[in-house]
XYZ file of C-alpha atoms in Angstrom:
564
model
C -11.287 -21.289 -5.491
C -12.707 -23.788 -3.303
C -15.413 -21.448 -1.888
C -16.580 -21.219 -5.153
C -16.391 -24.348 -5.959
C -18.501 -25.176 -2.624
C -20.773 -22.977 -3.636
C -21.609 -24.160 -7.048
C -22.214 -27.746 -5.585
C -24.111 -26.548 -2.550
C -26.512 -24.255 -4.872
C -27.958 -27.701 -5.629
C -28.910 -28.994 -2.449
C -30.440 -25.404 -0.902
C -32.913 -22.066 -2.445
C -30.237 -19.736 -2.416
C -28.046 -18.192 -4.969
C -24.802 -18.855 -5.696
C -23.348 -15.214 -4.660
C -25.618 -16.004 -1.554
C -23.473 -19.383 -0.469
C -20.546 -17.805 -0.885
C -21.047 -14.522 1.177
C -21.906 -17.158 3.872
C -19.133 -20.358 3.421
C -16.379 -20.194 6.121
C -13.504 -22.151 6.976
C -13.417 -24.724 9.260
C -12.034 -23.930 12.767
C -9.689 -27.473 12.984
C -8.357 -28.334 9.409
C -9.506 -32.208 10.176
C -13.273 -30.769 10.333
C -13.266 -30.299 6.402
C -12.019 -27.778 4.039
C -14.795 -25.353 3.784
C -18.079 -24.891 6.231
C -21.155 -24.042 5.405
C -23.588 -22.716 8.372
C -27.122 -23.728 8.119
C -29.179 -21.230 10.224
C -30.459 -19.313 7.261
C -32.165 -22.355 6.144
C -34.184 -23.182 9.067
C -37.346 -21.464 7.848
C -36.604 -22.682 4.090
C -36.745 -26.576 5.848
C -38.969 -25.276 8.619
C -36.764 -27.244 11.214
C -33.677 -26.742 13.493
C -30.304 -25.727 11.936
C -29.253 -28.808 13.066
C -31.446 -31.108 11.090
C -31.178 -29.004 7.958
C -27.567 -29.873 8.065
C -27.836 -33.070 8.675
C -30.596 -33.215 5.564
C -28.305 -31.462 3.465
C -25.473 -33.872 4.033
C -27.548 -36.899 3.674
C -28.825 -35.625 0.177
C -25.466 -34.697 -0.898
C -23.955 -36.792 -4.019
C -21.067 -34.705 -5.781
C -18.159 -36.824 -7.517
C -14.628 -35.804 -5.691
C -16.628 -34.101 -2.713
C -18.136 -35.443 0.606
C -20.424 -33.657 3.079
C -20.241 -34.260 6.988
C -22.960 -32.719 9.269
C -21.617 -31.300 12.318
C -24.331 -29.627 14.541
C -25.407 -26.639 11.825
C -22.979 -26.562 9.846
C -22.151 -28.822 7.002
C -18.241 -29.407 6.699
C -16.751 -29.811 3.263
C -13.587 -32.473 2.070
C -12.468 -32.450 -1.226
C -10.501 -35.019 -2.720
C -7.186 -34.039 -2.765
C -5.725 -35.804 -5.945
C -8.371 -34.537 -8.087
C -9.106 -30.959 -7.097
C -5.253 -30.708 -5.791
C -4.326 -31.154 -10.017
C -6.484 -28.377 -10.688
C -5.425 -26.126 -8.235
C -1.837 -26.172 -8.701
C -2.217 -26.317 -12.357
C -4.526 -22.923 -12.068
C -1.730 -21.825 -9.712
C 0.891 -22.512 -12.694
C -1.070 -20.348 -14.980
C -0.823 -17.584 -12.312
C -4.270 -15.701 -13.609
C -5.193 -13.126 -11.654
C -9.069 -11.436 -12.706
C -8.525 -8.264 -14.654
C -11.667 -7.054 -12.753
C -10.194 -3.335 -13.568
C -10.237 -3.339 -16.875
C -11.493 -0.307 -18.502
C -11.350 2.155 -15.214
C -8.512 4.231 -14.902
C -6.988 5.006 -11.365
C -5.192 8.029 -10.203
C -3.101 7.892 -6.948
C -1.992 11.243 -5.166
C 0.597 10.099 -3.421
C 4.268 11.071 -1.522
C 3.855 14.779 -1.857
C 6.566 15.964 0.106
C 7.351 20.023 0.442
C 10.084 21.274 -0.862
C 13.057 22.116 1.233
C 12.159 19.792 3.663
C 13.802 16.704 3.929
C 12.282 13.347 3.188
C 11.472 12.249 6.566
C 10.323 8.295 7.785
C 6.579 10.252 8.061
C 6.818 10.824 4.302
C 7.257 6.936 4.085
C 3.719 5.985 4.632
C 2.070 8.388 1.761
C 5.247 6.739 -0.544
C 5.163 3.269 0.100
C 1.021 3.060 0.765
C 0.699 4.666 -2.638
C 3.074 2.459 -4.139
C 1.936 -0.526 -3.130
C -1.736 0.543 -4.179
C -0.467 1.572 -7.420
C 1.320 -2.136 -8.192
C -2.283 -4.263 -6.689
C -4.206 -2.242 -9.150
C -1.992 -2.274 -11.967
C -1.753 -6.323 -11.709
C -5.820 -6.110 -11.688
C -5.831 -4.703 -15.149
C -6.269 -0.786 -14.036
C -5.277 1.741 -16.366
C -3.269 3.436 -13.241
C -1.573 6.662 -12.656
C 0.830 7.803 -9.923
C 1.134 11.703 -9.574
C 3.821 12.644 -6.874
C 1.742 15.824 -5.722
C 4.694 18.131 -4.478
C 4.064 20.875 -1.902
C 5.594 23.666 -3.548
C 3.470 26.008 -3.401
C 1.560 28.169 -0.455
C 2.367 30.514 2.475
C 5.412 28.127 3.467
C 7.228 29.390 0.747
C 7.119 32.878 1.883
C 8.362 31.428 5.007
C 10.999 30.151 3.175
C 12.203 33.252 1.042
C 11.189 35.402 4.175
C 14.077 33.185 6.598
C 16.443 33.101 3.414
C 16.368 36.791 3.202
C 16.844 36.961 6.764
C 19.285 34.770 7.433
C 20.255 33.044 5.041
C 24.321 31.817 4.259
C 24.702 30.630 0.384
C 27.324 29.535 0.959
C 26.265 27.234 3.820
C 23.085 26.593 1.137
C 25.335 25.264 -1.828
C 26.934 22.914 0.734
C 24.036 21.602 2.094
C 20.926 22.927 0.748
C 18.027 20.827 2.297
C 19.515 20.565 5.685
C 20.337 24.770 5.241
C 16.525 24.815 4.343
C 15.269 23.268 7.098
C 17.302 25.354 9.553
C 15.778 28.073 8.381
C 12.412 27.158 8.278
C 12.391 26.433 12.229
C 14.301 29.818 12.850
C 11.328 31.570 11.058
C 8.632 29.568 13.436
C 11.131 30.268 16.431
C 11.910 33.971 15.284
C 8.229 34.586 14.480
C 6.833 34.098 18.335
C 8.847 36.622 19.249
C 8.759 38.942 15.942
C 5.112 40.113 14.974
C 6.448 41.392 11.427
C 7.767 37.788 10.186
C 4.154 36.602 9.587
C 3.202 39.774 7.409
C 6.593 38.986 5.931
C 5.869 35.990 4.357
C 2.260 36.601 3.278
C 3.775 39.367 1.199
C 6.622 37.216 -0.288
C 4.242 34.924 -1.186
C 2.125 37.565 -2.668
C 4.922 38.568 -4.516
C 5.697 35.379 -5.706
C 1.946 34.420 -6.941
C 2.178 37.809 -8.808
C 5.827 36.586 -10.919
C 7.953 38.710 -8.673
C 11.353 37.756 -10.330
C 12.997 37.041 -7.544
C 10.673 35.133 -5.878
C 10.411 33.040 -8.549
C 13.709 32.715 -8.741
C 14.218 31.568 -5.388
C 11.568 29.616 -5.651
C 12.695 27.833 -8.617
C 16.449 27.080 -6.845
C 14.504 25.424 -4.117
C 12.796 23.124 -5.849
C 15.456 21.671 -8.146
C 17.800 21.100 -5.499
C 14.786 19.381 -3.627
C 13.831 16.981 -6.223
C 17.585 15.929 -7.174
C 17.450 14.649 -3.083
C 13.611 13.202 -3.320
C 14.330 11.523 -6.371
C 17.588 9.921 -4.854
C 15.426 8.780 -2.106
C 13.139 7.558 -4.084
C 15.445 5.556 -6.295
C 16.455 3.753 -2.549
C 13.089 3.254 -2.341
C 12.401 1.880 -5.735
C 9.604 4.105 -6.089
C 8.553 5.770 -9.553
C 5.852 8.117 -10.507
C 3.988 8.620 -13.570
C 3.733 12.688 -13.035
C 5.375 14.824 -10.686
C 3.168 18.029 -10.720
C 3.671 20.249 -7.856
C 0.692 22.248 -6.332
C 2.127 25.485 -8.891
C 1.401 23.399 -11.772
C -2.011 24.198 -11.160
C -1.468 28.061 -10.372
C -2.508 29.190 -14.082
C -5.860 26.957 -13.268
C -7.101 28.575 -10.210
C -8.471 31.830 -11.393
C -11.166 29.519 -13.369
C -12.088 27.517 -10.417
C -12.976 30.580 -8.679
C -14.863 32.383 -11.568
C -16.649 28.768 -11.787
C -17.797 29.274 -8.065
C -18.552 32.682 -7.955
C -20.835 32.236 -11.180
C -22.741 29.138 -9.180
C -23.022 31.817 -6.124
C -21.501 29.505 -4.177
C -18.980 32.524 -2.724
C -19.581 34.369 0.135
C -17.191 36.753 2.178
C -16.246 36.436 5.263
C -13.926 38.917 6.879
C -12.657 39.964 3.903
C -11.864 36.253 2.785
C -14.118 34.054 0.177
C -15.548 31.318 1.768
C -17.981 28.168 0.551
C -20.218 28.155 3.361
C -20.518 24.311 4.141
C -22.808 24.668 7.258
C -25.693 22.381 6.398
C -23.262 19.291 6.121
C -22.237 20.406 9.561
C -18.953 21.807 8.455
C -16.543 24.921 8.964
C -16.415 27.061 5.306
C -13.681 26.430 2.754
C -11.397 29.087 2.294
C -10.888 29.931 -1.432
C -9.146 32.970 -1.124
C -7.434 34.662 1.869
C -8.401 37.864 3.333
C -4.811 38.823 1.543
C -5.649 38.169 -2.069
C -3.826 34.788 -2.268
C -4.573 31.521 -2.617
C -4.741 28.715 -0.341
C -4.656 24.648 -1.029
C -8.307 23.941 -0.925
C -8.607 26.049 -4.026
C -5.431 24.335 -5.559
C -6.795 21.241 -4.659
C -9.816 22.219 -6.103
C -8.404 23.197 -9.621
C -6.073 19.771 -9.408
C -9.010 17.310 -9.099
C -10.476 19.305 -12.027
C -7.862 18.770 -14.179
C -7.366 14.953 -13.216
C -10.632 14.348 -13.947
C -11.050 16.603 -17.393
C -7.857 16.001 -18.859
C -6.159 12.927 -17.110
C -9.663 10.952 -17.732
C -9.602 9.259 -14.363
C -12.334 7.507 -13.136
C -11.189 7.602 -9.987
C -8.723 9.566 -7.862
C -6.651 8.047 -4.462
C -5.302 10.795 -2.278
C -2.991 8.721 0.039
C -2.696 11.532 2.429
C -2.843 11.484 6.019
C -5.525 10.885 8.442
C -5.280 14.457 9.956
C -6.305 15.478 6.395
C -9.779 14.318 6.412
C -11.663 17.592 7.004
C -9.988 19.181 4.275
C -10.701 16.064 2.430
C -14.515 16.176 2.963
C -14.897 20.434 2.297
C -13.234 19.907 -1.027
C -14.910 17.147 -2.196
C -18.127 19.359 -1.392
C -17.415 21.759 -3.055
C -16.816 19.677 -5.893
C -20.479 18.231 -5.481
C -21.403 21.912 -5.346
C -20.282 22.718 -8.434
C -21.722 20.487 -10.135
C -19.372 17.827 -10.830
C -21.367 14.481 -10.131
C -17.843 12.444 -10.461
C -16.853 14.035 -7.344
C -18.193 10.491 -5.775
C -15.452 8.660 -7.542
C -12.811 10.932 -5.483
C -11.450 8.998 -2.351
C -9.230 10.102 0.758
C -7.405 7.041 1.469
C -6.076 8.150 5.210
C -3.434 6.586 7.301
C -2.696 7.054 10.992
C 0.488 9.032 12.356
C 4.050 7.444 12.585
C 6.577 7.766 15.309
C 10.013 6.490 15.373
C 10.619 4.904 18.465
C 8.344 7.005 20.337
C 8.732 9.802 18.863
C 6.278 12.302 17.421
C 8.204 14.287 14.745
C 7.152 18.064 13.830
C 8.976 20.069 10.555
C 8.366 23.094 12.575
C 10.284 22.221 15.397
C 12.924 20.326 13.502
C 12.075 17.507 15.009
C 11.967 15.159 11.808
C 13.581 11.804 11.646
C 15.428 11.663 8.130
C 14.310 8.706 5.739
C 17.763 8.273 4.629
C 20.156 8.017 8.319
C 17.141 5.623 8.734
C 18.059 3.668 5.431
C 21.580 4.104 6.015
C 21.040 2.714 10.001
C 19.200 -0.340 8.995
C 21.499 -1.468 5.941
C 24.202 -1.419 8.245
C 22.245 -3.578 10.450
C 21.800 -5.770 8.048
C 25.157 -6.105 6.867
C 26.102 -6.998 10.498
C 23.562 -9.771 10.854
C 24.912 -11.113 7.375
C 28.291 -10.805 8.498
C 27.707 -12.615 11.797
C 25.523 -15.368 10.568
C 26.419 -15.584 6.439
C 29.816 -14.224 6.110
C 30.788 -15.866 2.599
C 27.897 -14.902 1.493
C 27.955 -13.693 -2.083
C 26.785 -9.542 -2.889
C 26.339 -8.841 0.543
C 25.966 -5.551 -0.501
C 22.815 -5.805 -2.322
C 21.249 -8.603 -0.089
C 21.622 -5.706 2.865
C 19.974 -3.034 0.739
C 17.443 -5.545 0.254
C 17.140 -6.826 3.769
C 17.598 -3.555 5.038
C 15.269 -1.415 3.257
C 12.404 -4.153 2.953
C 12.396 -4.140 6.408
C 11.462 -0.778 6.735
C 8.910 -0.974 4.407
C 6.861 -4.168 5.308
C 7.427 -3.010 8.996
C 5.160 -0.385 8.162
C 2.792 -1.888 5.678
C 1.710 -5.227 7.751
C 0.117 -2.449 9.661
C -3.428 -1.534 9.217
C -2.977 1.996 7.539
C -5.606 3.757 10.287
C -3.409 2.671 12.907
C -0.780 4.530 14.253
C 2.459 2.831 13.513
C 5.542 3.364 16.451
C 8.558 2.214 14.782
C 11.183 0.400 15.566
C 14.387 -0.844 13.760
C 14.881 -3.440 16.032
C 11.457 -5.104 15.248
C 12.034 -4.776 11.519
C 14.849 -6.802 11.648
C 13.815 -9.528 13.703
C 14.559 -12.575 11.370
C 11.915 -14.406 13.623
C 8.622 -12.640 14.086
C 6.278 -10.708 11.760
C 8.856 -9.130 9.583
C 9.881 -8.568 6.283
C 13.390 -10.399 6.895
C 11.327 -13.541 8.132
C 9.007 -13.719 4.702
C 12.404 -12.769 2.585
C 14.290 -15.512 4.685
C 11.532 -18.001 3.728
C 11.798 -17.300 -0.203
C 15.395 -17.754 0.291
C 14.909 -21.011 1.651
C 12.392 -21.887 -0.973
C 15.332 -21.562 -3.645
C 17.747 -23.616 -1.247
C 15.738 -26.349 -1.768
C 14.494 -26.200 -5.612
C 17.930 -25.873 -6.087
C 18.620 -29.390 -4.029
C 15.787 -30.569 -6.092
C 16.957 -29.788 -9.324
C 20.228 -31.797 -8.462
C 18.889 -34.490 -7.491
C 16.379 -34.806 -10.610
C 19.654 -34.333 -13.180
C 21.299 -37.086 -11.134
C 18.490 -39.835 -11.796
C 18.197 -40.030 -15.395
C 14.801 -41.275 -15.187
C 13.165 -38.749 -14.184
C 11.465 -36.401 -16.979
C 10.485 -33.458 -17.602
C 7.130 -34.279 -17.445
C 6.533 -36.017 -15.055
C 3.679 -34.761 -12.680
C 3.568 -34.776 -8.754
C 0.224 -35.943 -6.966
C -1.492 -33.813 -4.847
C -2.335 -36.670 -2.515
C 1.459 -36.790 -1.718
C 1.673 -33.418 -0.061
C 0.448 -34.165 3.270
C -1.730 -32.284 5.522
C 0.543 -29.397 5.880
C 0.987 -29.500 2.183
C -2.829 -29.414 1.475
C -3.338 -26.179 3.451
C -0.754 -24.614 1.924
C -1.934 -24.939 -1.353
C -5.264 -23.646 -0.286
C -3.790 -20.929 0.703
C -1.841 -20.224 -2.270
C -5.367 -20.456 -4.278
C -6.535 -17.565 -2.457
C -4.314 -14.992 -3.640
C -6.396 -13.312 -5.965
C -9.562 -12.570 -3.304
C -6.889 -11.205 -0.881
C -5.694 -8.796 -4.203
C -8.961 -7.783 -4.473
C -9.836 -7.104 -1.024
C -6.694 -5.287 -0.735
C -8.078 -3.191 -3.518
C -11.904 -2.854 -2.516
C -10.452 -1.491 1.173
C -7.354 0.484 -0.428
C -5.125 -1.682 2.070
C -1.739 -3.013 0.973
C -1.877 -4.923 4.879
C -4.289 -7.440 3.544
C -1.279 -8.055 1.308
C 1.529 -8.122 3.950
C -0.397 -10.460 6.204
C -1.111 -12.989 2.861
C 2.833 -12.809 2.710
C 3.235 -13.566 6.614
C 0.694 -16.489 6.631
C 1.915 -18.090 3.175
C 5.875 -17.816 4.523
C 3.848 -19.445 7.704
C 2.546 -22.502 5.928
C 5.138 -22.947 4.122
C 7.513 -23.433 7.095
C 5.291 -25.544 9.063
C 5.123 -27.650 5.809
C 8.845 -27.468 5.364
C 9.225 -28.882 9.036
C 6.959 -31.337 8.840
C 7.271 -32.815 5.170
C 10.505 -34.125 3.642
C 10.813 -32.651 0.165
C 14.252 -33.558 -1.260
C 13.405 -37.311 -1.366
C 14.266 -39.925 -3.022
C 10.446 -40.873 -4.041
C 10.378 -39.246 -7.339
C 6.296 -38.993 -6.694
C 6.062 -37.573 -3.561
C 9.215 -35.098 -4.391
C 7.813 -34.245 -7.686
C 4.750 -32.680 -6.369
C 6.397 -31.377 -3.002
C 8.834 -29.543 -4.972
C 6.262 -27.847 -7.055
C 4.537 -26.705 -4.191
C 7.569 -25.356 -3.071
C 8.027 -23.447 -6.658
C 4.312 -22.382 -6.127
C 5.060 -20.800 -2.751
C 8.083 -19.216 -3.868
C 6.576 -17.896 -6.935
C 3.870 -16.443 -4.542
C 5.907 -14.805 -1.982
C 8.103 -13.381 -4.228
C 4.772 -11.955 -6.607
C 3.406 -10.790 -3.409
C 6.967 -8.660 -1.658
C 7.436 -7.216 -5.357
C 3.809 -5.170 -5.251
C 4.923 -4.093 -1.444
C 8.188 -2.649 -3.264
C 9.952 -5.557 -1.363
C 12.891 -7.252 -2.971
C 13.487 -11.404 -2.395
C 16.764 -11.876 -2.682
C 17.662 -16.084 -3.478
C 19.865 -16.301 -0.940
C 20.620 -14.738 2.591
């Protein structure tokens, strides 16, 4: 808000445009420098002198009402008045618009996609919560968006599965616990299989068999997924995590045979020991494998037929696939081959990658059983939680739900204040830490927001002059107040640079910094007060902040519970 408004001031004073001024404003490095900088070494061959004394020109020329210009070396520093501009800020705040700069495009995010009987491990977490998050900033943008849990139930793993169940498999040990049974299985197979050459050929033919409507195959198949999504969806409900769709890679198994016929007709097949390839050599890539030198199908050619159909018959504009970094290769081929085909929207199709997470160090694998499951995690830190609220809070009312809250959230902004290309090594520990970059420290700061509005409000019933209308001036907020508010004002350019780099961090670290300001202001302002002027406006700040943090947690999937 105040770059802009710098910029529509300073567009009188220099030959630039105003989209110019503002791709170069900054902000100040000491807060007593100004509000907003503005560097003047792209003007020394407009003024045809030093930086310096085009800054100093600029300042002495400048004559805006409610704004004053200092030169300082090449820059020229910024102040606005604070009473006036303050009003308009926190009355814009108030309002709470945020630009509906989506209106009119319509989103798709592939995102989750866990395999069936496999259990949701904390890896999954990332594809959920990423997607999530992505899905709220572009739904509060005015996106038409749509969230399509893109299940891996389909493939050669399958065979793997029905191959091990037919092996080895106990129902009765299955009924008990089928997803943990599952798993078991699965890492015999991979254990069995280097020492058993016929467990590979196995598979491929169950999975033949099952692409063909082999009744029992299918039948199989079908048990295994409905006990899988009764535990995803239970996870998810933790999680507070909804989808739109929930279309497995089969729901596109009827849609294949025309995505081949489509490429063979282009002559964009070619065999290659006894396999159909798309050779993809010229962009300096291996071939994607459309069909398998066994007759079946792989998932670049279900991936194929899916984009296809979100495109033709969801209508997106664009498609997200939150999927892992690893993916990226397989990413690229298919969105080739797209381009190949013909289908010039293949632009508007983006891999939105994220780096690998450990737990403590720890690399997990499905194969090897070595997966970390989402919900001991869960379970682990709401105890946690419950402990720390028992030490600290004990009478604290609904423990219960504040733990859940405390608990979970912490596992989710521990892993979303990350950059999502980084590789995030978690730790429960440094989730929970009430006192560093956590989710417990920004939920701990909205608590203490509604400790004091409610102090506030008491105090206001018990002075009868007071009404409701009376207005706070910004001038009373202080220095740590001021910045604070600035800060609040910038909420919708981090929402839609969160957006433009598909990175719900931007949003974490807004959260961080406002729980920040707020806190230094806190400390160094008195806000319950007896001066109904200064407390007026200090306690709407203090709404405004609130109102913020809490806006911000929700579209991380992060609950604010009033009191801790």
């Amino acid at each position: 808000m105040l770059f802009q408004w710098a910029a529509e001031a300073l567009k009188n004073y220099v030959q630039l445009e105003e989209r110019q001024i503002m791709g170069l404003l900054e902000v100040p490095p000491s807060a007593s420098m100004g509000d907003v900088a503005f560097p003047c070494f792209i003007l020394a061959k407009q003024f045809r002198k030093a930086p310096q004394a085009a800054a100093k020109d600029i300042a002495d020329a400048f004559n805006e009402s409610y704004l004053n210009a200092e030169a300082a070396g090449p820059y020229v520093n910024l102040k606005f008045d604070r009473g006036y501009f303050g009003k308009v800020m926190m009355e814009e705040l108030e309002a709470g618009h945020v630009p509906k700069t989506g209106e009119g495009i319509k989103v798709v995010i592939d995102m989750s996609s866990p395999n069936i009987a496999k259990p949701i491990g904390i890896g999954h977490l990332r594809s959920t919560m990423i997607g999530a998050a992505l899905y709220n900033m572009h739904k509060l943008a005015g996106f038409d968006v749509v969230s399509v849990n893109h299940l891996g139930d389909y493939g050669t793993q399958f065979g793997k599965q029905i191959a091990a169940y037919k092996r080895w498999g106990d129902d009765k040990a299955i009924a008990e616990n089928p997803i943990a049974e599952s798993l078991q299985l699965y890492v015999r197979f991979h254990e069995e299989a280097e020492r058993d050459d016929t467990l590979e050929p196995e598979a491929r033919a169950w999975f033949r068999k099952l692409e063909a409507g082999d009744e029992e195959a299918r039948k199989l198949w079908s048990y295994f997924v409905d006990v899988s999504l009764e535990e995803f969806n239970r996870m998810y409900d933790r999680l507070h995590v909804h989808f739109d769709y929930t279309l497995g890679e089969s729901f596109y198994n009827d849609k294949m045979q025309s995505v081949v016929t489509e490429l063979q007709s282009e002559g964009l097949l070619e065999e290659s020991d006894g396999a159909l390839v798309v050779r993809l050599d010229d962009e300096g890539m291996p071939p994607c494998l459309i069909i398998k030198n066994d007759g079946t199908t792989i998932y670049p050619t279900r991936d194929l037929a899916t984009a296809i159909y979100r495109h033709d018959v969801m209508k997106a504009d664009r498609i997200l696939y939150v999927v892992g970094g690893e993916q990226a290769l397989h990413f690229k081929q298919v969105f080739s081959v797209l381009r190949r085909m013909g289908k010039t929207w293949a632009d508007s199709c983006i891999h939105v990658p994220f780096g690998l997470m450990r737990f403590e160090g720890k690399k997990m694998s499905t194969r090897r059983g070595k997966i970390v499951m989402l919900e001991k995690v869960l379970d682990e830190v709401v105890d946690r939680a419950m402990a720390i609220i028992n030490e600290k809070n004990p009478e604290l009312a609904n423990k219960e739900q504040v733990a859940n809250a405390v608990g979970i959230g912490a596992v989710i902004f521990g892993d979303l204040k990350n950059n999502r290309m980084n590789e995030v090594d978690f730790s429960l520990e440094e989730a929970l830490n009430f006192d560093g970059e956590t989710g417990p420290y920004v939920q701990y700061t909205y608590a203490r927001t509604q400790s004091i509005l409610a102090k506030g409000a008491a105090m206001d019933q018990s002075e009868p002059e007071v009404s409701s209308e009376t207005a706070g001036n910004p001038d009373e907020l202080g220095d740590s107040g001021w910045e604070l508010l600035k800060l609040l004002t910038g909420f919708p350019d981090k929402l839609q640079r969160g957006i433009r780099l598909q990175e719900p961090s931007v949003l974490a670290r807004y959260a961080l910094d406002v729980a920040q300001s707020f806190n230094q202001f806190y400390n160094k302002e008195r806000i319950v007060i007896h001066d109904l002027e200064k407390r007026t406006a200090r306690l709407q700040l203090t709404r405004l902040a609130a109102s913020s943090l809490s806006r911000t947690m929700k579209l991380l999937g992060v609950e604010t519970p009033d009191r801790m």
